[in-house]
XYZ file of C-alpha atoms in Angstrom:
688
model
C -60.254 -283.170 -1.089
C -60.247 -279.932 0.883
C -63.195 -277.520 1.113
C -61.346 -275.042 -1.141
C -60.763 -277.664 -3.721
C -64.432 -278.988 -3.610
C -65.527 -275.388 -4.165
C -63.061 -274.706 -7.115
C -64.355 -278.011 -8.748
C -67.890 -276.687 -8.475
C -67.050 -273.495 -10.139
C -64.861 -275.167 -12.746
C -68.008 -277.070 -13.899
C -69.863 -273.766 -14.611
C -66.769 -272.115 -16.281
C -66.352 -275.211 -18.523
C -70.070 -274.881 -19.538
C -69.677 -271.272 -20.431
C -66.624 -271.775 -22.541
C -68.310 -274.668 -24.328
C -71.317 -272.402 -24.908
C -69.043 -269.709 -26.346
C -67.413 -272.183 -28.657
C -70.908 -272.787 -30.157
C -71.622 -269.232 -30.362
C -68.371 -268.587 -32.224
C -69.347 -271.348 -34.679
C -72.803 -269.846 -35.085
C -71.227 -266.383 -35.742
C -68.978 -267.952 -38.538
C -72.009 -269.596 -40.126
C -73.879 -266.194 -39.988
C -71.056 -264.565 -41.769
C -71.024 -267.145 -44.595
C -74.823 -266.891 -45.149
C -74.380 -263.124 -45.537
C -77.617 -261.142 -46.069
C -79.848 -263.946 -47.440
C -81.615 -264.597 -44.250
C -82.600 -260.888 -44.064
C -84.718 -261.133 -47.266
C -86.760 -264.256 -46.280
C -88.864 -265.478 -43.197
C -90.034 -263.686 -40.014
C -87.361 -261.694 -38.563
C -88.943 -261.421 -34.927
C -86.392 -262.879 -32.554
C -84.051 -263.811 -35.354
C -82.407 -260.580 -35.601
C -82.009 -260.224 -31.890
C -80.501 -263.560 -31.563
C -78.091 -263.283 -34.256
C -77.068 -259.811 -33.097
C -76.454 -261.400 -29.563
C -74.291 -264.229 -31.330
C -72.284 -261.813 -33.424
C -71.773 -259.473 -30.590
C -70.503 -262.153 -28.014
C -68.182 -263.599 -30.768
C -66.812 -260.240 -31.306
C -66.082 -259.605 -27.669
C -64.654 -263.023 -27.396
C -61.840 -262.185 -29.992
C -61.058 -259.250 -28.076
C -60.898 -261.349 -24.740
C -59.099 -264.339 -26.093
C -55.588 -262.844 -25.525
C -56.583 -261.934 -21.885
C -55.026 -263.733 -18.934
C -57.857 -263.059 -16.747
C -61.072 -265.400 -17.203
C -64.372 -264.571 -18.545
C -66.218 -265.611 -15.451
C -65.095 -263.935 -12.227
C -67.872 -263.580 -9.767
C -70.948 -265.520 -8.033
C -73.816 -264.045 -6.060
C -75.777 -266.097 -3.667
C -78.981 -264.538 -2.504
C -81.076 -265.253 0.676
C -83.930 -266.646 -1.535
C -81.706 -269.456 -2.833
C -80.981 -267.839 -6.239
C -77.544 -267.968 -7.627
C -75.858 -266.475 -10.745
C -72.396 -265.743 -11.989
C -71.052 -262.488 -13.085
C -68.435 -262.119 -15.920
C -66.790 -259.802 -18.415
C -69.615 -260.397 -21.063
C -73.158 -261.855 -20.903
C -73.508 -265.402 -22.094
C -76.896 -267.169 -22.480
C -77.418 -270.955 -23.162
C -79.277 -272.331 -26.128
C -82.561 -271.574 -24.452
C -81.462 -268.019 -23.930
C -81.409 -268.550 -20.207
C -78.460 -266.672 -18.488
C -75.332 -268.396 -17.866
C -73.337 -265.388 -17.030
C -74.462 -261.895 -16.329
C -72.393 -258.953 -17.820
C -70.840 -256.901 -15.106
C -72.374 -253.561 -16.361
C -75.995 -255.034 -16.508
C -78.288 -253.949 -13.648
C -78.547 -257.340 -12.271
C -74.880 -257.368 -11.584
C -74.884 -254.162 -9.462
C -75.526 -255.969 -6.209
C -71.877 -257.615 -6.847
C -70.481 -254.258 -6.164
C -73.018 -252.401 -3.908
C -73.968 -255.090 -1.482
C -72.354 -254.615 1.935
C -72.874 -256.167 5.356
C -74.965 -253.100 6.544
C -76.964 -253.169 3.283
C -76.639 -256.538 1.884
C -79.397 -256.045 -0.872
C -80.448 -259.759 -0.382
C -77.016 -261.074 -0.886
C -75.642 -263.785 1.476
C -72.283 -264.178 -0.357
C -70.351 -262.681 -2.862
C -67.584 -264.906 -4.456
C -64.740 -263.695 -6.620
C -63.518 -266.182 -8.982
C -59.926 -266.112 -10.111
C -59.179 -267.856 -13.495
C -56.202 -268.150 -15.763
C -58.032 -268.429 -18.952
C -60.779 -271.180 -18.669
C -59.036 -272.806 -15.534
C -60.299 -271.773 -11.867
C -57.162 -271.136 -9.852
C -58.604 -269.604 -6.734
C -61.696 -268.378 -4.819
C -62.374 -265.601 -2.264
C -65.701 -265.197 -0.491
C -67.205 -262.038 1.187
C -70.126 -263.147 3.606
C -72.569 -260.323 3.998
C -75.035 -262.236 6.504
C -74.737 -263.513 9.933
C -76.380 -266.743 8.946
C -74.010 -269.653 8.558
C -72.925 -270.508 5.003
C -71.261 -273.868 3.959
C -68.059 -273.774 1.566
C -66.607 -270.175 2.579
C -63.285 -270.075 1.191
C -60.628 -267.255 0.893
C -59.590 -264.213 2.812
C -61.960 -261.718 1.196
C -61.628 -260.582 -2.286
C -60.597 -256.823 -1.916
C -57.794 -257.838 0.422
C -56.664 -260.550 -1.884
C -56.533 -258.097 -4.764
C -54.679 -255.337 -2.960
C -51.877 -257.702 -1.962
C -51.171 -258.949 -5.505
C -47.999 -257.650 -7.030
C -48.329 -254.817 -9.747
C -47.151 -255.475 -13.226
C -45.946 -253.147 -15.814
C -49.604 -252.213 -16.723
C -52.727 -251.222 -14.844
C -55.081 -254.060 -14.195
C -59.011 -253.619 -14.515
C -60.694 -253.700 -11.082
C -63.852 -255.375 -12.443
C -63.698 -258.081 -9.658
C -63.478 -255.682 -6.771
C -65.207 -252.389 -7.560
C -66.474 -250.852 -4.508
C -69.974 -249.276 -3.864
C -68.888 -245.724 -4.222
C -66.838 -246.640 -7.369
C -69.727 -248.486 -8.742
C -72.077 -245.489 -8.259
C -69.487 -243.249 -10.237
C -69.167 -245.778 -13.009
C -72.995 -246.068 -13.514
C -73.675 -242.322 -13.188
C -75.918 -241.033 -16.032
C -74.125 -240.137 -19.319
C -75.561 -236.807 -19.766
C -74.054 -233.583 -18.637
C -70.818 -233.620 -16.491
C -69.871 -235.997 -13.904
C -67.009 -234.885 -11.791
C -65.258 -237.864 -9.770
C -62.899 -236.566 -7.189
C -60.518 -238.416 -4.916
C -56.925 -238.716 -3.517
C -54.299 -241.081 -4.667
C -55.183 -244.791 -4.770
C -58.883 -244.091 -4.483
C -59.312 -245.988 -8.030
C -60.238 -242.705 -9.958
C -58.492 -243.893 -13.224
C -59.930 -247.314 -13.009
C -63.411 -245.823 -12.348
C -63.132 -243.660 -15.495
C -62.106 -246.537 -17.629
C -64.675 -248.854 -16.402
C -67.168 -246.024 -16.974
C -66.119 -245.720 -20.516
C -66.965 -249.502 -20.860
C -70.257 -249.176 -19.071
C -71.393 -246.270 -21.350
C -70.725 -248.371 -24.425
C -72.727 -251.358 -22.862
C -75.696 -249.113 -21.729
C -75.965 -247.166 -25.059
C -73.646 -248.970 -27.763
C -75.669 -247.392 -30.667
C -74.558 -244.079 -29.524
C -71.078 -244.325 -28.180
C -69.562 -247.074 -30.377
C -67.280 -246.575 -33.279
C -64.917 -244.327 -31.546
C -67.367 -241.881 -30.169
C -65.779 -241.939 -26.555
C -62.365 -240.187 -25.835
C -60.181 -240.722 -22.878
C -57.470 -237.973 -22.232
C -54.578 -238.760 -20.062
C -51.742 -236.524 -19.028
C -48.895 -238.378 -20.707
C -47.792 -241.078 -23.110
C -46.308 -243.159 -20.416
C -49.631 -242.812 -18.458
C -51.723 -244.013 -21.690
C -49.304 -246.821 -22.230
C -49.720 -247.827 -18.599
C -53.499 -247.986 -18.660
C -53.965 -249.047 -22.324
C -54.730 -252.802 -21.594
C -57.567 -252.034 -19.421
C -60.480 -251.387 -21.821
C -59.244 -254.227 -24.202
C -59.298 -256.359 -21.108
C -63.126 -255.614 -20.647
C -63.562 -256.226 -24.373
C -63.910 -252.713 -25.484
C -61.410 -251.566 -28.110
C -63.147 -248.795 -29.919
C -62.570 -246.011 -27.204
C -59.974 -243.508 -28.295
C -57.157 -243.208 -25.720
C -54.976 -240.030 -26.190
C -52.342 -238.196 -24.126
C -52.653 -234.337 -24.074
C -49.542 -234.353 -26.285
C -51.304 -236.522 -28.940
C -54.407 -234.621 -29.381
C -53.312 -232.607 -32.458
C -53.281 -234.970 -35.474
C -49.786 -235.847 -36.662
C -47.838 -234.810 -33.529
C -46.911 -236.825 -30.498
C -45.257 -234.608 -27.827
C -43.766 -236.169 -24.816
C -41.429 -233.422 -23.344
C -42.729 -230.792 -20.892
C -41.363 -227.181 -20.771
C -40.255 -225.540 -17.577
C -42.826 -224.167 -15.324
C -42.044 -220.679 -16.497
C -42.462 -221.450 -20.376
C -45.429 -223.638 -19.605
C -47.243 -220.681 -17.751
C -46.649 -218.395 -20.891
C -47.759 -220.987 -23.351
C -50.755 -222.037 -21.248
C -52.328 -218.513 -20.703
C -55.243 -217.372 -22.624
C -53.218 -214.279 -23.881
C -51.628 -216.638 -26.380
C -54.916 -216.680 -28.529
C -54.159 -213.116 -29.287
C -50.577 -213.718 -30.052
C -51.298 -216.739 -32.290
C -54.061 -214.697 -33.972
C -51.443 -212.001 -34.992
C -49.028 -214.691 -35.997
C -51.621 -216.276 -38.343
C -52.293 -212.948 -40.225
C -48.622 -211.795 -40.261
C -46.582 -211.880 -43.506
C -44.845 -215.263 -43.893
C -41.221 -215.419 -43.768
C -39.630 -215.033 -47.376
C -42.696 -213.426 -48.769
C -42.048 -211.183 -51.708
C -41.820 -207.530 -50.820
C -42.694 -205.836 -54.068
C -45.276 -206.240 -56.623
C -45.058 -204.062 -59.822
C -45.538 -200.451 -58.334
C -46.244 -201.699 -54.786
C -43.495 -201.563 -52.249
C -43.173 -203.314 -48.930
C -45.145 -200.635 -47.123
C -47.823 -200.847 -49.593
C -48.106 -204.432 -49.166
C -48.171 -204.159 -45.534
C -51.047 -201.827 -45.746
C -52.750 -203.967 -48.188
C -52.455 -207.104 -45.734
C -54.174 -205.075 -42.966
C -56.993 -204.274 -45.327
C -57.325 -207.803 -46.299
C -57.533 -208.882 -42.812
C -60.129 -206.170 -41.955
C -62.399 -207.199 -44.747
C -62.137 -210.917 -44.033
C -62.612 -210.485 -40.198
C -65.798 -208.397 -40.913
C -67.137 -211.412 -43.103
C -65.776 -214.212 -40.699
C -63.242 -215.320 -43.380
C -60.153 -216.996 -41.840
C -56.682 -216.516 -43.274
C -56.555 -219.691 -45.254
C -59.811 -218.819 -46.995
C -58.674 -215.119 -47.747
C -56.675 -215.694 -50.945
C -59.708 -214.422 -53.155
C -60.000 -211.206 -50.892
C -56.173 -210.754 -51.217
C -56.265 -210.875 -55.045
C -59.204 -208.462 -54.945
C -57.402 -205.906 -52.734
C -54.163 -206.044 -54.583
C -55.987 -205.824 -57.937
C -57.867 -202.534 -56.699
C -54.443 -201.108 -55.817
C -53.162 -201.825 -59.403
C -56.160 -200.324 -61.180
C -57.867 -203.604 -61.945
C -54.701 -205.688 -63.038
C -54.947 -209.310 -62.650
C -52.529 -210.621 -59.917
C -50.264 -213.559 -60.860
C -50.891 -216.888 -59.026
C -47.139 -217.359 -58.512
C -47.038 -214.041 -56.480
C -50.290 -214.923 -54.599
C -48.663 -218.431 -53.768
C -45.678 -216.798 -52.120
C -47.455 -213.755 -50.745
C -50.669 -215.394 -49.343
C -49.912 -219.080 -49.079
C -52.296 -221.694 -47.349
C -50.580 -222.239 -44.061
C -50.487 -225.160 -41.481
C -50.075 -224.661 -37.953
C -46.575 -226.169 -38.287
C -45.817 -223.323 -40.685
C -46.633 -220.571 -38.197
C -45.348 -222.305 -35.224
C -42.178 -224.543 -36.186
C -40.885 -226.814 -33.540
C -37.862 -225.764 -31.554
C -34.871 -227.893 -32.249
C -37.117 -229.987 -34.324
C -39.418 -231.170 -31.312
C -42.669 -229.869 -30.017
C -43.451 -230.012 -26.387
C -46.628 -230.960 -24.683
C -47.254 -227.265 -24.095
C -47.076 -226.506 -27.767
C -49.716 -228.813 -28.770
C -52.760 -226.740 -27.614
C -50.992 -223.953 -29.452
C -51.000 -225.972 -32.655
C -54.626 -226.799 -32.165
C -55.506 -223.142 -31.638
C -53.723 -222.139 -34.781
C -55.595 -224.699 -36.789
C -58.882 -223.160 -35.600
C -57.558 -219.595 -36.248
C -56.158 -220.434 -39.741
C -59.047 -222.482 -41.135
C -58.864 -225.151 -43.705
C -56.267 -224.712 -46.444
C -57.822 -223.813 -49.808
C -57.480 -226.583 -52.342
C -56.204 -225.618 -55.606
C -58.529 -226.848 -58.418
C -57.074 -225.815 -61.835
C -59.897 -225.035 -64.321
C -60.049 -227.929 -66.906
C -61.141 -227.108 -70.503
C -64.927 -228.216 -71.168
C -63.879 -230.527 -74.022
C -61.269 -232.318 -71.794
C -63.918 -232.827 -68.970
C -66.229 -234.299 -71.450
C -63.641 -236.603 -72.622
C -62.749 -237.792 -69.167
C -66.153 -238.387 -68.117
C -67.772 -241.528 -68.888
C -71.627 -242.456 -68.474
C -74.545 -240.302 -67.730
C -74.064 -237.648 -65.289
C -76.505 -235.546 -63.372
C -77.304 -232.140 -64.953
C -75.570 -229.406 -63.165
C -78.165 -226.672 -64.082
C -81.102 -226.475 -66.556
C -79.939 -227.518 -70.107
C -81.541 -227.808 -73.519
C -80.216 -230.272 -76.101
C -81.193 -232.277 -79.124
C -81.978 -235.976 -79.264
C -82.308 -237.758 -82.739
C -85.193 -239.832 -81.480
C -87.076 -237.643 -78.921
C -86.423 -234.006 -80.391
C -85.480 -231.206 -78.061
C -84.971 -232.215 -74.353
C -85.016 -230.075 -71.219
C -83.088 -231.289 -68.200
C -83.260 -229.919 -64.631
C -80.454 -229.657 -62.124
C -79.588 -232.829 -60.267
C -81.488 -235.268 -62.796
C -80.113 -237.441 -65.547
C -83.328 -237.771 -67.460
C -85.235 -234.912 -69.234
C -88.358 -233.056 -67.516
C -89.770 -232.401 -71.069
C -89.352 -233.323 -74.706
C -90.594 -231.617 -77.846
C -90.593 -234.437 -80.023
C -90.364 -234.037 -83.807
C -92.573 -230.838 -83.811
C -89.367 -228.689 -83.630
C -86.590 -229.786 -86.029
C -82.801 -230.107 -85.173
C -82.108 -226.525 -86.830
C -84.999 -224.772 -85.058
C -83.113 -223.877 -81.985
C -84.731 -220.521 -81.522
C -88.029 -222.178 -81.518
C -86.757 -224.655 -79.119
C -85.463 -221.975 -76.764
C -88.932 -220.215 -76.846
C -90.525 -223.662 -76.004
C -88.001 -224.370 -73.108
C -88.617 -220.651 -71.870
C -92.232 -221.205 -71.439
C -91.824 -224.413 -69.455
C -89.226 -222.755 -67.289
C -91.603 -219.693 -66.657
C -94.209 -222.107 -65.485
C -91.623 -223.457 -62.981
C -90.929 -219.893 -61.723
C -87.835 -219.155 -63.715
C -87.644 -216.296 -66.220
C -85.085 -216.764 -68.906
C -83.130 -213.718 -70.070
C -80.771 -215.315 -72.557
C -79.087 -218.634 -73.574
C -75.395 -219.722 -73.614
C -73.624 -222.857 -74.678
C -73.327 -225.931 -72.336
C -73.564 -229.680 -72.064
C -76.294 -232.176 -71.056
C -75.692 -235.178 -68.825
C -74.768 -237.242 -71.849
C -72.042 -234.932 -72.721
C -73.778 -233.551 -75.687
C -73.763 -229.814 -76.607
C -76.686 -227.857 -75.751
C -78.024 -224.637 -74.445
C -77.951 -223.452 -70.797
C -80.580 -220.556 -69.826
C -79.428 -217.365 -68.059
C -82.116 -216.828 -65.451
C -83.245 -213.415 -64.118
C -82.624 -214.758 -60.509
C -79.786 -217.292 -60.652
C -80.113 -220.768 -59.088
C -78.742 -221.019 -55.700
C -75.181 -222.433 -55.650
C -74.893 -225.637 -53.393
C -71.996 -225.253 -51.105
C -69.489 -228.248 -51.210
C -69.710 -229.935 -47.881
C -66.604 -230.159 -45.856
C -65.793 -233.847 -44.627
C -67.133 -234.264 -41.177
C -64.505 -235.186 -38.726
C -65.133 -237.584 -35.731
C -67.459 -236.042 -33.242
C -66.955 -237.235 -29.691
C -70.097 -237.913 -27.593
C -68.392 -238.579 -24.396
C -65.083 -237.296 -23.219
C -63.253 -238.404 -20.105
C -60.617 -236.405 -18.714
C -58.099 -238.037 -16.268
C -55.735 -236.133 -14.114
C -57.917 -233.087 -15.006
C -56.569 -230.844 -12.225
C -53.503 -230.070 -14.255
C -55.305 -228.629 -17.396
C -54.111 -225.214 -18.396
C -56.743 -222.717 -19.942
C -55.205 -223.351 -23.394
C -55.406 -227.176 -22.943
C -59.111 -226.641 -21.899
C -59.654 -224.822 -25.124
C -58.340 -227.722 -26.999
C -60.337 -230.243 -25.205
C -63.482 -228.167 -25.346
C -63.393 -228.073 -29.023
C -63.504 -232.009 -29.095
C -66.066 -231.945 -26.398
C -68.454 -229.402 -28.025
C -71.186 -232.059 -28.618
C -70.097 -234.426 -25.847
C -71.145 -235.270 -22.233
C -68.028 -235.486 -19.997
C -66.353 -237.277 -16.997
C -63.784 -235.217 -15.309
C -61.539 -237.152 -12.901
C -59.027 -235.605 -10.683
C -57.547 -234.560 -7.395
C -56.847 -230.825 -6.503
C -54.138 -231.942 -4.156
C -52.127 -233.238 -7.242
C -52.333 -230.200 -9.332
C -48.999 -229.164 -10.523
C -49.409 -226.907 -13.601
C -48.621 -223.323 -12.766
C -51.897 -222.258 -14.237
C -53.933 -225.181 -12.840
C -57.613 -223.976 -11.718
C -57.894 -223.162 -8.172
C -61.414 -224.991 -8.027
C -63.403 -227.513 -9.873
C -66.092 -224.854 -10.770
C -63.302 -222.885 -12.381
C -62.031 -225.788 -14.527
C -65.638 -226.641 -15.551
C -66.177 -223.308 -16.996
C -62.722 -223.344 -18.706
C -64.237 -226.323 -20.575
C -67.509 -224.647 -21.595
C -69.750 -226.657 -19.543
C -72.259 -225.905 -16.801
C -74.357 -228.748 -15.022
C -72.088 -230.854 -12.868
C -72.698 -233.859 -10.609
C -69.974 -234.412 -8.079
C -69.080 -237.957 -6.802
C -66.246 -238.443 -4.142
C -64.125 -241.368 -3.654
C -62.935 -240.986 0.013
C -61.278 -244.342 0.468
C -57.961 -245.189 -0.689
C -57.193 -248.737 -1.652
C -53.640 -248.688 -3.110
C -51.598 -246.493 -0.781
C -50.878 -248.197 2.631
C -51.679 -245.860 5.568
C -48.151 -245.516 6.838
C -47.228 -244.084 3.432
C -50.393 -242.163 3.101
C -49.845 -240.362 6.517
C -46.354 -239.267 5.438
C -47.221 -238.105 2.092
C -50.109 -235.913 3.701
C -47.235 -233.856 5.109
C -46.926 -232.433 1.507
C -50.613 -231.725 1.039
C -51.687 -228.040 0.549
C -53.662 -226.473 3.334
C -57.520 -227.162 2.955
C -56.951 -230.568 1.172
C -58.333 -233.454 3.037
C -56.016 -236.534 3.146
C -57.431 -239.802 1.893
C -58.264 -242.441 4.322
C -56.502 -245.609 3.513
C -58.049 -249.043 3.423
C -54.841 -250.802 2.821
C -53.007 -252.135 5.912
C -49.180 -252.810 5.809
C -46.749 -250.740 4.059
C -43.141 -249.825 4.739
C -41.445 -246.562 4.858
C -37.843 -245.926 5.108
C -36.002 -242.567 5.001
C -32.207 -242.466 4.470
C -29.746 -239.538 4.206
C -26.895 -240.618 2.082
C -23.713 -238.852 0.894
C -23.678 -240.373 -2.714
C -27.157 -240.538 -4.539
C -25.868 -242.410 -7.464
C -24.214 -245.089 -5.314
C -27.187 -245.340 -3.016
C -29.583 -245.841 -5.895
C -27.365 -248.434 -7.432
C -27.943 -250.533 -4.338
C -31.869 -250.484 -4.612
C -34.569 -252.342 -6.483
C -37.940 -251.051 -7.657
C -39.031 -247.942 -9.467
C -36.488 -245.116 -9.088
C -38.202 -241.515 -9.271
C -36.015 -238.603 -9.294
C -36.068 -234.799 -10.030
C -36.142 -234.279 -13.730
C -32.604 -232.852 -13.987
C -31.132 -235.972 -12.280
C -33.465 -238.613 -13.826
C -31.050 -239.281 -16.861
C -27.849 -239.690 -14.660
C -29.494 -242.084 -12.246
C -31.492 -244.031 -14.982
C -34.761 -242.983 -13.089
C -38.178 -242.085 -14.072
C -38.471 -238.252 -14.302
C -40.791 -237.002 -11.403
C -42.935 -234.979 -14.022
C -44.015 -238.208 -15.741
C -45.152 -240.385 -12.981
C -48.560 -238.924 -12.353
C -51.277 -241.831 -12.338
C -48.517 -244.618 -12.263
C -48.180 -247.157 -9.320
C -45.396 -249.450 -8.370
C -44.785 -252.051 -5.585
C -41.620 -250.519 -4.394
C -40.511 -246.896 -5.125
C -37.198 -245.250 -4.493
C -37.771 -241.566 -4.303
C -34.627 -239.281 -4.712
C -33.845 -235.822 -3.222
C -37.367 -234.599 -2.398
C -35.923 -231.134 -1.803
C -34.874 -230.592 -5.419
C -38.393 -231.764 -6.519
C -40.048 -228.950 -4.365
C -37.594 -226.266 -5.490
C -37.922 -226.909 -9.266
C -41.399 -225.394 -9.784
C -44.058 -223.136 -8.156
C -46.221 -226.049 -7.072
C -43.182 -228.189 -6.131
C -44.969 -229.565 -2.908
C -47.866 -230.807 -4.946
C -45.308 -232.472 -7.210
C -43.709 -234.264 -4.313
C -47.093 -235.272 -2.947
C -47.711 -237.062 -6.209
C -44.298 -238.716 -6.113
C -44.811 -239.919 -2.528
C -48.252 -241.547 -3.315
C -46.747 -243.861 -6.124
C -45.719 -246.681 -3.874
C -48.328 -249.499 -3.053
C -46.161 -251.432 -0.663
C -42.673 -249.789 0.061
C -41.362 -246.406 -0.185
C -37.653 -245.666 0.263
C -36.481 -241.928 0.351
C -32.974 -241.125 -0.425
C -31.738 -237.437 0.216
C -28.561 -235.625 0.697
C -30.258 -232.336 1.316
C -32.850 -231.678 4.254
C -36.346 -232.738 3.617
C -38.520 -229.888 2.611
C -40.965 -230.673 5.630
C -40.580 -231.640 9.279
C -40.844 -235.422 9.782
C -43.478 -236.330 12.451
């Protein structure tokens, strides 16, 4: 048996023990569910609750991880004091609560990512264990000491990972997180954390692993959908969609910019000129005018009021509402009042109000062009939702007798009410109660309602309420009674609006491309949230992209920022990175690449279609050529990566938009092994 086979056998024994323990925990979780809550009402709970929570949590995460190809255990740390432990996708303890596997997010696992030969942190060997499910199939050791260590195998974990072929979806980097990446992942949750770095530095993986870390460090706060990750496109979110489930975290909300407005999924991008107009803050004023404007097909006459009269009335309604902070969808009552004043107190028909001042949705005000919204429309729809306010709900008044018949059982009193009980005499109920606060007994008979009202008025006066008269009403049992009219009416409780999901942490990937209007849309979702902002100014392609990170942070309504830079590229080979740097804007530092190898080929051709047909790999083309070449539109490839990229006609990419060189830089850095450039027109920069 070779040295590698012997070491694999050693690790397999440990992995077998872990999976056996997980099966036990799975059965324990099943038993706990069957027992229900009975154990919570008997016996001491100290230790029991903690143990049960551990079992249930591990079982829940196991169900998420069952479908993953990667194994639960992926690492081992050997320390210079002889201590050894394994690192994995979740923490697992044996029956005596001793650790079998340390969760990768635990403080004890930090040396797995932060130890270096220059600063080994007591680590002699870091081993990456590659598994296919429960089977160990490979090992890679990094030796961090000059001492001789037995059983060293593999070529080094990072290099082994970098040479693996890419699939259709992004993989997690939990086995090969580097020191500067780990510092960004474990940064404090509060405030704003800005993570910058060029192509291939692992910004997106860091952002996703940070989401998983936040859930681990404060699950009570961030679980149940309280973390939002925003990406640039649906193509991008589909590409990264398996990373968090692969880490056992399925509660994070993952959305593209075009999906942030409920009910709309937009994938098409407008031209740079149109995107500039729609992304400008001037749109707020434009949308406000649209929201207050007369709806199409609204009636232009009401009795003696003509179109001009109605237009003036609409201006008066808006003036009064804006002074009170009332939004268009809450202005119906004010509209009825103004119109009634113009018609000398005449009541305004509901049918007219429904047509002239309807409750509007953003889609009513901004209909889709050709039946399809663009990504740049989504912030406008979101802004309109804020401007319009919630639509009023029509609640037709129901006759009191019908309400009584439809109700069943005892209800809470809505106000003070006096009613007769055959056994207890007159009863006085108070708001919010279903039982009386006072009873007269038989001292006042059934017909003595005047005496009963005087008796109840005295009780209410002692409570601080002066009664001026009485009106008919109903008690909590639906029986007829008398309701006091008070000198100072009781405050009316406002109906609570349903509370929408509140995000407590928002992660923005490719944030350098956010327009001012997109920032407003995100700021509404991040009003109560800390944030992680991830991006690269060298890849900013939106015509209204911020010129600096401080400008972007201000657009998002945030202030305190901690900045962490990822200077090393692990994906793009140096030969490709050097060539791509020719498209970098002045002042942007190129990323230094850690990855060796790589192949670059540049060919001028006569027939693009024929040349593309002879190639393999991911074909990236200018948007106007993408369909005819069966290629990926260059506007959709940000954040993606491929082993082999065929890039078509760079000159057209540059000419298509104001930040065309930035767009070209993005396209040039999608390849992780081979880049082939096909062109018929001269390249937009001078080759070295």
